[in-house]
Amino acid sequence: MGTAERRETSGDGTAARDVTRREAAPAVRATGAAGRRADDGPALEAAKGRAAYRPLWVEEPAKRRRLPDPVRTAAVRAVLIIAVTLIQAMVALLCTLAGSWLAFPMVVSSVVSTIAATWAALDVWVTRQVWNQRHGVVSVPSSTARALRRERRQARRQQRAAERERARIRRRGGTGQLSHP
């Protein structure tokens, strides 16, 4: 149960249920000006409990849509690789300043890690472009997804027309009569 949920009982000993803020808000407004309902029983106590519940914050809708799963996975991988690269570069710098024997291996690994970080960042860009093209987000005439959607729509139309034709033949009894007697 998260911070936006709480447990609510009906007052008569039945099982408790989770109530979110969205469900609780209309119930508080429904109690009326005096804070009372017709039954004046457990509902009044529940309304008082709900009136005391104040959220810590108000949730706002996201300004941007969530990234698609493959793109988000590539982005997380890139961030982790870049973070490790920065740590390696810092350790290489400190080892060099201290005159440690570990300086040379750390510099070499930092160079290799920088190449890997560049590759990871490029992977995020390529994954995003591929996802956009496959799922039709890019609205250009050359979009592959648009042609696929057009083909699927045409196939569905043909299938519905064939189904209507079969239903029409079944309704007539399939005797091949051209007109009713």
XYZ file of N, CA, C and O in Angstrom:
724
model
N 0.850 -1.172 0.000
C 0.000 0.000 0.000
C 0.891 1.229 0.000
O 1.723 1.393 0.870
N 0.732 2.107 -0.971
C 1.579 3.281 -1.092
C 1.080 4.426 -0.241
O 0.133 4.320 0.540
N 1.713 5.592 -0.426
C 1.336 6.751 0.374
C 0.011 7.340 -0.055
O -0.596 8.094 0.692
N -0.455 7.028 -1.250
C -1.707 7.584 -1.743
C -2.883 6.657 -1.465
O -3.971 6.900 -1.931
N -2.673 5.613 -0.690
C -3.735 4.671 -0.396
C -3.866 4.505 1.109
O -2.949 4.772 1.858
N -5.023 4.054 1.554
C -5.220 3.742 2.951
C -6.240 2.628 3.056
O -6.934 2.308 2.094
N -6.353 2.031 4.227
C -7.294 0.943 4.441
C -8.599 1.517 4.975
O -8.599 2.406 5.820
N -9.714 1.008 4.496
C -11.008 1.471 4.969
C -11.866 0.264 5.308
O -11.941 -0.691 4.549
N -12.525 0.306 6.455
C -13.449 -0.759 6.835
C -14.850 -0.211 6.751
O -15.087 0.997 6.872
N -15.796 -1.111 6.587
C -17.182 -0.674 6.465
C -17.822 -0.419 7.817
O -18.918 0.110 7.897
N -17.188 -0.813 8.915
C -17.736 -0.564 10.238
C -18.523 -1.739 10.790
O -18.766 -1.826 11.985
N -18.948 -2.653 9.936
C -19.739 -3.783 10.418
C -18.909 -5.056 10.518
O -19.439 -6.148 10.616
N -17.593 -4.915 10.493
C -16.729 -6.065 10.686
C -16.369 -6.802 9.409
O -15.701 -7.820 9.453
N -16.805 -6.303 8.254
C -16.455 -6.969 7.003
C -15.021 -6.625 6.646
O -14.387 -5.795 7.274
N -14.522 -7.265 5.609
C -13.114 -7.114 5.231
C -12.806 -5.677 4.830
O -13.645 -4.966 4.288
N -11.576 -5.278 5.103
C -11.125 -3.937 4.738
C -10.776 -3.913 3.261
O -10.476 -4.926 2.656
N -10.825 -2.723 2.675
C -10.443 -2.577 1.278
C -9.552 -1.360 1.132
O -9.586 -0.452 1.955
N -8.737 -1.364 0.079
C -7.845 -0.234 -0.180
C -8.641 0.885 -0.824
O -9.465 0.658 -1.709
N -8.405 2.100 -0.377
C -9.084 3.262 -0.928
C -8.015 4.231 -1.394
O -7.118 4.580 -0.633
N -8.118 4.669 -2.633
C -7.170 5.656 -3.133
C -7.729 7.041 -2.887
O -8.899 7.205 -2.528
N -6.891 8.044 -3.085
C -7.343 9.417 -2.879
C -8.494 9.770 -3.806
O -9.406 10.482 -3.412
N -8.482 9.282 -5.013
C -9.542 9.630 -5.964
C -10.895 9.079 -5.521
O -11.913 9.675 -5.761
N -10.891 7.895 -4.899
C -12.147 7.316 -4.424
C -12.621 8.019 -3.162
O -13.807 8.147 -2.917
N -11.688 8.474 -2.324
C -12.047 9.067 -1.052
C -12.606 10.475 -1.224
O -13.495 10.885 -0.490
N -12.109 11.244 -2.205
C -12.526 12.629 -2.373
C -14.015 12.780 -2.660
O -14.680 13.591 -2.017
N -14.635 12.026 -3.591
C -16.062 12.198 -3.828
C -16.903 11.804 -2.611
O -17.944 12.387 -2.354
N -16.445 10.836 -1.836
C -17.214 10.405 -0.677
C -17.252 11.504 0.372
O -18.248 11.678 1.064
N -16.182 12.282 0.516
C -16.173 13.372 1.480
C -17.140 14.447 1.031
O -17.895 14.998 1.834
N -17.174 14.758 -0.261
C -18.098 15.766 -0.776
C -19.542 15.310 -0.668
O -20.439 16.105 -0.517
N -19.786 13.986 -0.752
C -21.156 13.470 -0.730
C -21.776 13.514 0.654
O -22.970 13.313 0.804
N -21.016 13.799 1.697
C -21.573 13.785 3.041
C -22.434 15.003 3.317
O -23.196 15.017 4.267
N -22.325 16.036 2.527
C -23.180 17.200 2.711
C -22.524 18.243 3.591
O -21.429 18.083 4.105
N -23.263 19.359 3.817
C -22.723 20.493 4.560
C -22.528 20.160 6.032
O -21.572 20.574 6.664
N -23.447 19.423 6.607
C -23.359 19.100 8.032
C -22.446 17.920 8.283
O -22.185 17.572 9.419
N -21.970 17.258 7.244
C -21.094 16.103 7.416
C -21.860 14.871 7.871
O -21.313 14.003 8.532
N -23.137 14.800 7.543
C -23.945 13.669 7.997
C -24.637 13.010 6.819
O -24.980 13.660 5.853
N -24.855 11.708 6.954
C -25.646 10.973 5.979
C -26.939 10.542 6.635
O -27.128 10.720 7.834
N -27.783 9.912 5.844
C -29.089 9.527 6.353
C -29.000 8.495 7.469
O -29.789 8.514 8.395
N -28.001 7.598 7.417
C -27.969 6.523 8.405
C -27.252 6.921 9.689
O -27.396 6.260 10.712
N -26.484 8.007 9.720
C -25.787 8.512 10.899
C -24.975 7.463 11.646
O -24.622 7.660 12.796
N -24.668 6.348 11.034
C -23.934 5.279 11.711
C -22.474 5.274 11.320
O -21.793 6.295 11.404
N -21.994 4.110 10.908
C -20.578 3.977 10.548
C -20.159 4.905 9.407
O -19.008 5.297 9.326
N -21.103 5.276 8.570
C -20.764 6.152 7.452
C -20.332 7.528 7.959
O -19.443 8.161 7.397
N -20.966 8.001 9.048
C -20.594 9.293 9.612
C -19.178 9.236 10.159
O -18.372 10.143 9.946
N -18.833 8.141 10.836
C -17.480 7.988 11.366
C -16.455 7.903 10.238
O -15.382 8.488 10.320
N -16.809 7.181 9.188
C -15.900 7.061 8.048
C -15.701 8.411 7.372
O -14.594 8.748 6.942
N -16.785 9.207 7.275
C -16.681 10.526 6.655
C -15.780 11.436 7.478
O -14.994 12.209 6.938
N -15.876 11.347 8.810
C -14.999 12.162 9.659
C -13.544 11.750 9.469
O -12.652 12.593 9.442
N -13.314 10.440 9.343
C -11.954 9.950 9.127
C -11.408 10.414 7.796
O -10.245 10.770 7.665
N -12.276 10.428 6.784
C -11.845 10.863 5.458
C -11.584 12.363 5.429
O -10.718 12.843 4.740
N -12.374 13.127 6.181
C -12.198 14.576 6.198
C -10.848 14.941 6.811
O -10.243 15.934 6.437
N -10.351 14.127 7.742
C -9.070 14.396 8.373
C -7.911 14.020 7.466
O -6.791 14.466 7.677
N -8.152 13.215 6.451
C -7.095 12.771 5.539
C -6.789 13.875 4.541
O -7.656 14.289 3.779
N -5.575 14.387 4.584
C -5.134 15.393 3.622
C -3.921 14.881 2.897
O -2.962 14.440 3.529
N -3.919 14.930 1.591
C -2.744 14.433 0.855
C -1.535 15.339 1.076
O -1.676 16.540 1.300
N -0.358 14.736 1.019
C 0.867 15.511 1.175
C 1.183 16.313 -0.075
O 1.811 17.356 -0.010
N 0.759 15.804 -1.241
C 1.007 16.509 -2.484
C -0.106 16.181 -3.468
O -0.847 15.236 -3.289
N -0.198 16.971 -4.489
C -1.207 16.762 -5.529
C -0.482 16.265 -6.757
O 0.490 16.883 -7.207
N -0.931 15.139 -7.281
C -0.279 14.575 -8.461
C -0.693 15.344 -9.704
O -1.864 15.664 -9.891
N 0.283 15.632 -10.531
C 0.020 16.318 -11.790
C 0.272 15.353 -12.934
O 1.138 14.493 -12.838
N -0.469 15.480 -14.020
C -0.212 14.594 -15.155
C 1.166 14.870 -15.744
O 1.676 15.982 -15.680
N 1.755 13.825 -16.312
C 3.092 13.947 -16.886
C 3.057 14.880 -18.088
O 2.123 14.843 -18.887
N 4.085 15.702 -18.197
C 4.150 16.624 -19.323
C 4.549 15.911 -20.609
O 4.146 16.296 -21.685
N 5.371 14.870 -20.466
C 5.807 14.100 -21.630
C 5.431 12.650 -21.434
O 5.360 12.159 -20.311
N 5.213 11.965 -22.564
C 4.901 10.542 -22.477
C 6.127 9.757 -22.070
O 7.254 10.183 -22.270
N 5.880 8.587 -21.512
C 6.960 7.709 -21.093
C 7.682 7.147 -22.325
O 7.061 6.897 -23.350
N 8.989 6.938 -22.192
C 9.752 6.369 -23.304
C 9.338 4.923 -23.532
O 8.981 4.219 -22.579
N 9.385 4.452 -24.755
C 9.113 3.026 -25.006
C 10.145 2.158 -24.294
O 11.277 2.586 -24.054
N 9.751 0.932 -23.950
C 10.614 0.042 -23.169
C 11.998 -0.174 -23.772
O 12.994 -0.066 -23.058
N 12.127 -0.490 -25.071
C 13.479 -0.706 -25.605
C 14.354 0.541 -25.520
O 15.547 0.455 -25.225
N 13.761 1.707 -25.734
C 14.523 2.949 -25.685
C 14.945 3.245 -24.246
O 16.081 3.638 -23.985
N 14.014 3.018 -23.310
C 14.334 3.259 -21.905
C 15.436 2.318 -21.429
O 16.343 2.717 -20.697
N 15.387 1.057 -21.862
C 16.425 0.092 -21.493
C 17.783 0.539 -22.018
O 18.785 0.503 -21.293
N 17.826 0.975 -23.270
C 19.086 1.445 -23.851
C 19.581 2.695 -23.129
O 20.796 2.851 -22.905
N 18.670 3.580 -22.734
C 19.070 4.802 -22.042
C 19.640 4.496 -20.655
O 20.658 5.080 -20.251
N 19.022 3.573 -19.945
C 19.540 3.193 -18.623
C 20.918 2.567 -18.759
O 21.846 2.873 -17.994
N 21.066 1.698 -19.744
C 22.367 1.062 -19.979
C 23.430 2.116 -20.296
O 24.546 2.075 -19.771
N 23.070 3.104 -21.114
C 24.022 4.154 -21.477
C 24.410 4.998 -20.268
O 25.586 5.331 -20.086
N 23.444 5.322 -19.429
C 23.745 6.127 -18.246
C 24.687 5.375 -17.310
O 25.640 5.957 -16.770
N 24.451 4.080 -17.120
C 25.334 3.289 -16.252
C 26.752 3.223 -16.815
O 27.737 3.381 -16.080
N 26.869 3.015 -18.120
C 28.199 2.927 -18.739
C 28.914 4.271 -18.650
O 30.111 4.339 -18.346
N 28.202 5.355 -18.874
C 28.813 6.684 -18.795
C 29.247 6.988 -17.359
O 30.326 7.560 -17.136
N 28.443 6.583 -16.380
C 28.815 6.811 -14.980
C 30.092 6.046 -14.631
O 31.007 6.594 -13.983
N 30.184 4.792 -15.060
C 31.389 4.003 -14.796
C 32.599 4.632 -15.497
O 33.703 4.683 -14.938
N 32.386 5.145 -16.692
C 33.480 5.787 -17.435
C 34.000 7.014 -16.692
O 35.210 7.229 -16.589
N 33.080 7.818 -16.175
C 33.507 9.011 -15.440
C 34.274 8.634 -14.168
O 35.271 9.286 -13.821
N 33.823 7.601 -13.490
C 34.529 7.146 -12.288
C 35.927 6.651 -12.659
O 36.910 6.966 -11.982
N 36.016 5.884 -13.731
C 37.335 5.392 -14.171
C 38.265 6.547 -14.534
O 39.455 6.520 -14.214
N 37.729 7.555 -15.203
C 38.567 8.701 -15.583
C 39.071 9.432 -14.341
O 40.241 9.851 -14.291
N 38.205 9.571 -13.342
C 38.621 10.245 -12.113
C 39.694 9.432 -11.372
O 40.680 9.995 -10.875
N 39.504 8.128 -11.305
C 40.504 7.270 -10.654
C 41.823 7.331 -11.428
O 42.913 7.384 -10.824
N 41.764 7.326 -12.748
C 42.987 7.427 -13.559
C 43.704 8.740 -13.297
O 44.940 8.771 -13.164
N 42.961 9.838 -13.190
C 43.559 11.136 -12.907
C 44.229 11.142 -11.534
O 45.374 11.591 -11.382
N 43.519 10.627 -10.534
C 44.078 10.610 -9.181
C 45.311 9.705 -9.090
O 46.282 10.040 -8.404
N 45.247 8.555 -9.771
C 46.405 7.652 -9.778
C 47.605 8.305 -10.467
O 48.757 8.128 -10.044
N 47.341 9.062 -11.531
C 48.418 9.743 -12.242
C 49.039 10.814 -11.351
O 50.271 10.943 -11.279
N 48.202 11.576 -10.662
C 48.720 12.618 -9.774
C 49.499 12.026 -8.593
O 50.470 12.626 -8.121
N 49.084 10.857 -8.136
C 49.754 10.222 -7.007
C 50.995 9.464 -7.444
O 51.784 9.023 -6.604
N 51.163 9.261 -8.728
C 52.312 8.526 -9.236
C 52.211 7.035 -8.972
O 53.223 6.342 -8.844
N 51.008 6.522 -8.958
C 50.789 5.100 -8.673
C 51.034 4.266 -9.921
O 50.893 4.742 -11.054
N 51.371 2.996 -9.713
C 51.566 2.071 -10.831
C 50.245 1.757 -11.525
O 50.218 1.306 -12.651
N 49.116 2.045 -10.830
C 47.785 1.742 -11.376
C 47.348 2.777 -12.418
O 46.337 2.596 -13.097
N 48.127 3.859 -12.575
C 47.722 4.941 -13.477
C 47.605 4.467 -14.920
O 46.608 4.754 -15.601
N 48.622 3.747 -15.433
C 48.586 3.328 -16.835
C 47.408 2.389 -17.146
O 46.669 2.634 -18.109
N 47.169 1.317 -16.336
C 46.011 0.469 -16.636
C 44.684 1.225 -16.553
O 43.758 0.972 -17.341
N 44.590 2.185 -15.634
C 43.344 2.947 -15.510
C 43.135 3.873 -16.711
O 42.004 4.059 -17.163
N 44.195 4.454 -17.224
C 44.071 5.316 -18.406
C 43.638 4.486 -19.614
O 42.753 4.892 -20.387
N 44.235 3.310 -19.767
C 43.855 2.442 -20.893
C 42.392 2.017 -20.763
O 41.626 2.065 -21.737
N 41.992 1.623 -19.559
C 40.596 1.202 -19.379
C 39.646 2.379 -19.545
O 38.507 2.213 -20.005
N 40.072 3.598 -19.204
C 39.231 4.782 -19.406
C 39.009 5.049 -20.894
O 37.912 5.437 -21.305
N 40.058 4.854 -21.690
C 39.920 5.047 -23.138
C 38.931 4.036 -23.715
O 38.033 4.377 -24.489
N 39.090 2.766 -23.323
C 38.173 1.722 -23.800
C 36.747 2.006 -23.321
O 35.771 1.873 -24.073
N 36.622 2.444 -22.073
C 35.308 2.736 -21.525
C 34.664 3.942 -22.217
O 33.440 3.992 -22.383
N 35.481 4.914 -22.630
C 34.948 6.062 -23.371
C 34.381 5.626 -24.711
O 33.317 6.104 -25.137
N 35.054 4.712 -25.365
C 34.534 4.174 -26.635
C 33.209 3.450 -26.395
O 32.237 3.619 -27.146
N 33.161 2.665 -25.323
C 31.918 1.946 -24.996
C 30.795 2.919 -24.653
O 29.632 2.707 -25.035
N 31.101 4.000 -23.952
C 30.082 4.989 -23.592
C 29.543 5.701 -24.835
O 28.333 5.956 -24.943
N 30.434 5.993 -25.766
C 29.987 6.608 -27.019
C 29.078 5.658 -27.787
O 28.039 6.062 -28.327
N 29.457 4.394 -27.814
C 28.643 3.381 -28.481
C 27.263 3.265 -27.815
O 26.246 3.144 -28.492
N 27.230 3.312 -26.485
C 25.968 3.197 -25.751
C 25.060 4.390 -26.038
O 23.844 4.236 -26.212
N 25.642 5.588 -26.081
C 24.837 6.774 -26.385
C 24.290 6.699 -27.812
O 23.142 7.058 -28.075
N 25.103 6.217 -28.730
C 24.652 6.036 -30.110
C 23.556 4.974 -30.191
O 22.602 5.107 -30.972
N 23.659 3.950 -29.348
C 22.654 2.894 -29.312
C 21.291 3.445 -28.896
O 20.256 3.033 -29.424
N 21.273 4.385 -27.960
C 20.005 4.999 -27.543
C 19.370 5.716 -28.723
O 18.172 5.569 -28.996
N 20.163 6.467 -29.459
C 19.644 7.220 -30.596
C 19.104 6.280 -31.681
O 18.010 6.478 -32.206
N 19.866 5.239 -32.000
C 19.444 4.296 -33.043
C 18.189 3.542 -32.603
O 17.244 3.373 -33.385
N 18.149 3.098 -31.351
C 16.979 2.368 -30.854
C 15.733 3.238 -30.926
O 14.653 2.779 -31.306
N 15.874 4.512 -30.582
C 14.727 5.425 -30.636
C 14.241 5.617 -32.074
O 13.047 5.609 -32.344
N 15.186 5.781 -32.999
C 14.801 5.959 -34.401
C 14.100 4.717 -34.945
O 13.096 4.815 -35.652
N 14.621 3.546 -34.615
C 14.015 2.297 -35.095
C 12.622 2.142 -34.513
O 11.670 1.790 -35.220
N 12.464 2.417 -33.233
C 11.144 2.276 -32.599
C 10.151 3.244 -33.236
O 9.011 2.875 -33.521
N 10.589 4.478 -33.459
C 9.694 5.466 -34.080
C 9.248 5.023 -35.467
O 8.082 5.151 -35.833
N 10.162 4.473 -36.239
C 9.792 4.076 -37.592
C 8.875 2.856 -37.582
O 7.915 2.782 -38.331
N 9.152 1.899 -36.702
C 8.325 0.685 -36.672
C 6.930 0.942 -36.142
O 5.986 0.273 -36.525
N 6.788 1.880 -35.236
C 5.493 2.096 -34.595
C 4.780 3.341 -35.084
O 3.785 3.759 -34.499
N 5.290 3.952 -36.133
C 4.534 5.007 -36.810
C 4.500 6.332 -36.096
O 3.587 7.114 -36.315
N 5.444 6.640 -35.241
C 5.441 7.920 -34.564
C 5.887 9.024 -35.513
O 5.347 10.112 -35.502
N 6.841 8.724 -36.359
C 7.309 9.701 -37.332
C 6.261 9.814 -38.430
O 5.914 8.842 -39.081
N 5.739 11.007 -38.631
C 4.662 11.193 -39.593
C 5.229 11.733 -40.900
O 5.122 12.908 -41.212
N 5.834 10.867 -41.654
C 6.341 11.235 -42.968
C 5.853 10.180 -43.953
O 5.603 9.037 -43.579
N 5.711 10.545 -45.227
C 5.179 9.578 -46.191
C 6.014 8.314 -46.323
O 5.498 7.278 -46.678
N 7.296 8.377 -46.018
C 8.140 7.196 -46.192
C 8.120 6.275 -44.976
O 8.874 5.308 -44.933
N 7.283 6.589 -43.999
C 7.260 5.782 -42.784
C 6.817 4.357 -43.095
O 5.806 4.121 -43.748
N 7.586 3.394 -42.638
C 7.265 1.980 -42.854
C 5.974 1.608 -42.153
O 5.165 0.848 -42.681
N 5.767 2.155 -40.965
C 4.597 1.797 -40.178
C 3.306 2.222 -40.866
O 2.294 1.538 -40.772
N 3.341 3.344 -41.568
C 2.131 3.817 -42.232
C 1.682 2.821 -43.301
O 0.502 2.494 -43.417
N 2.620 2.326 -44.085
C 2.277 1.344 -45.123
C 1.759 0.053 -44.496
O 0.797 -0.545 -45.004
N 2.365 -0.374 -43.398
C 1.888 -1.589 -42.717
C 0.471 -1.403 -42.211
O -0.370 -2.306 -42.324
N 0.184 -0.234 -41.626
C -1.178 0.018 -41.125
C -2.172 0.030 -42.275
O -3.283 -0.488 -42.165
N -1.767 0.620 -43.411
C -2.655 0.669 -44.569
C -2.979 -0.738 -45.055
O -4.131 -1.069 -45.349
N -1.969 -1.616 -45.110
C -2.193 -3.006 -45.540
C -3.106 -3.747 -44.569
O -3.998 -4.489 -44.985
N -2.891 -3.531 -43.260
C -3.742 -4.198 -42.266
C -5.191 -3.727 -42.365
O -6.126 -4.517 -42.264
N -5.384 -2.410 -42.565
C -6.747 -1.889 -42.718
C -7.432 -2.498 -43.930
O -8.599 -2.882 -43.885
N -6.709 -2.586 -45.040
C -7.278 -3.146 -46.269
C -7.639 -4.616 -46.062
O -8.715 -5.057 -46.498
N -6.795 -5.383 -45.385
C -7.087 -6.794 -45.123
C -8.321 -6.928 -44.236
O -9.170 -7.801 -44.458
N -8.437 -6.046 -43.220
C -9.627 -6.098 -42.342
C -10.896 -5.771 -43.121
O -11.941 -6.403 -42.929
N -10.817 -4.780 -44.003
C -12.003 -4.431 -44.812
C -12.434 -5.604 -45.687
O -13.618 -5.909 -45.802
N -11.456 -6.253 -46.325
C -11.789 -7.396 -47.166
C -12.389 -8.527 -46.350
O -13.344 -9.177 -46.782
N -11.870 -8.751 -45.166
C -12.396 -9.809 -44.308
C -13.822 -9.493 -43.874
O -14.695 -10.368 -43.887
N -14.090 -8.225 -43.514
C -15.464 -7.857 -43.120
C -16.424 -7.983 -44.294
O -17.556 -8.433 -44.139
N -15.978 -7.588 -45.494
C -16.848 -7.698 -46.669
C -17.164 -9.161 -46.960
O -18.313 -9.505 -47.283
N -16.168 -10.035 -46.850
C -16.408 -11.464 -47.082
C -17.366 -12.020 -46.036
O -18.253 -12.833 -46.356
N -17.232 -11.591 -44.785
C -18.134 -12.057 -43.717
C -19.561 -11.580 -43.966
O -20.517 -12.326 -43.775
N -19.716 -10.331 -44.411
C -21.064 -9.824 -44.728
C -21.691 -10.620 -45.868
O -22.875 -10.933 -45.853
N -20.879 -10.943 -46.851
C -21.380 -11.720 -47.994
C -21.837 -13.101 -47.543
O -22.902 -13.582 -47.947
N -21.052 -13.754 -46.689
C -21.433 -15.080 -46.177
C -22.712 -14.994 -45.354
O -23.588 -15.852 -45.463
N -22.849 -13.950 -44.548
C -24.049 -13.791 -43.723
C -25.270 -13.554 -44.612
O -26.363 -14.074 -44.332
N -25.094 -12.787 -45.672
C -26.212 -12.510 -46.581
C -26.659 -13.796 -47.274
O -27.853 -14.059 -47.414
N -25.698 -14.621 -47.681
C -26.042 -15.888 -48.343
C -26.760 -16.804 -47.359
O -27.744 -17.460 -47.704
N -26.309 -16.847 -46.105
C -26.967 -17.692 -45.100
C -28.389 -17.233 -44.848
O -29.282 -18.037 -44.642
N -28.622 -15.915 -44.811
C -29.975 -15.395 -44.566
C -30.927 -15.829 -45.672
O -32.091 -16.092 -45.450
N -30.444 -15.884 -46.888
C -31.305 -16.272 -48.023
C -31.511 -17.775 -48.077
O -32.279 -18.237 -48.885
N -30.805 -18.486 -47.275
C -30.965 -19.937 -47.294
C -30.012 -20.604 -48.249
O -29.980 -21.814 -48.342
N -29.264 -19.880 -48.986
C -28.272 -20.428 -49.881
C -28.850 -21.207 -51.030
O -28.194 -22.041 -51.634
N -30.120 -20.952 -51.411
C -30.743 -21.714 -52.494
C -30.418 -21.144 -53.860
O -30.727 -21.757 -54.865
N -29.836 -19.975 -53.879
C -29.471 -19.385 -55.153
C -30.621 -18.662 -55.824
O -30.568 -18.379 -57.012
N -31.697 -18.343 -55.083
C -32.820 -17.619 -55.666
C -32.425 -16.180 -55.915
O -31.752 -15.555 -55.103
N -32.869 -15.647 -57.033
C -32.558 -14.268 -57.343
C -33.612 -13.319 -56.788
O -33.337 -12.157 -56.563
N -34.820 -13.794 -56.579
C -35.866 -12.927 -56.032
C -36.792 -13.767 -55.156
O -36.804 -14.996 -55.222
N -37.573 -13.115 -54.352
C -38.515 -13.808 -53.471
C -39.781 -14.156 -54.245
O -40.230 -13.384 -55.074
N -40.407 -15.301 -53.979
C -41.629 -15.675 -54.723
C -42.829 -14.874 -54.333
O -42.957 -14.244 -53.382
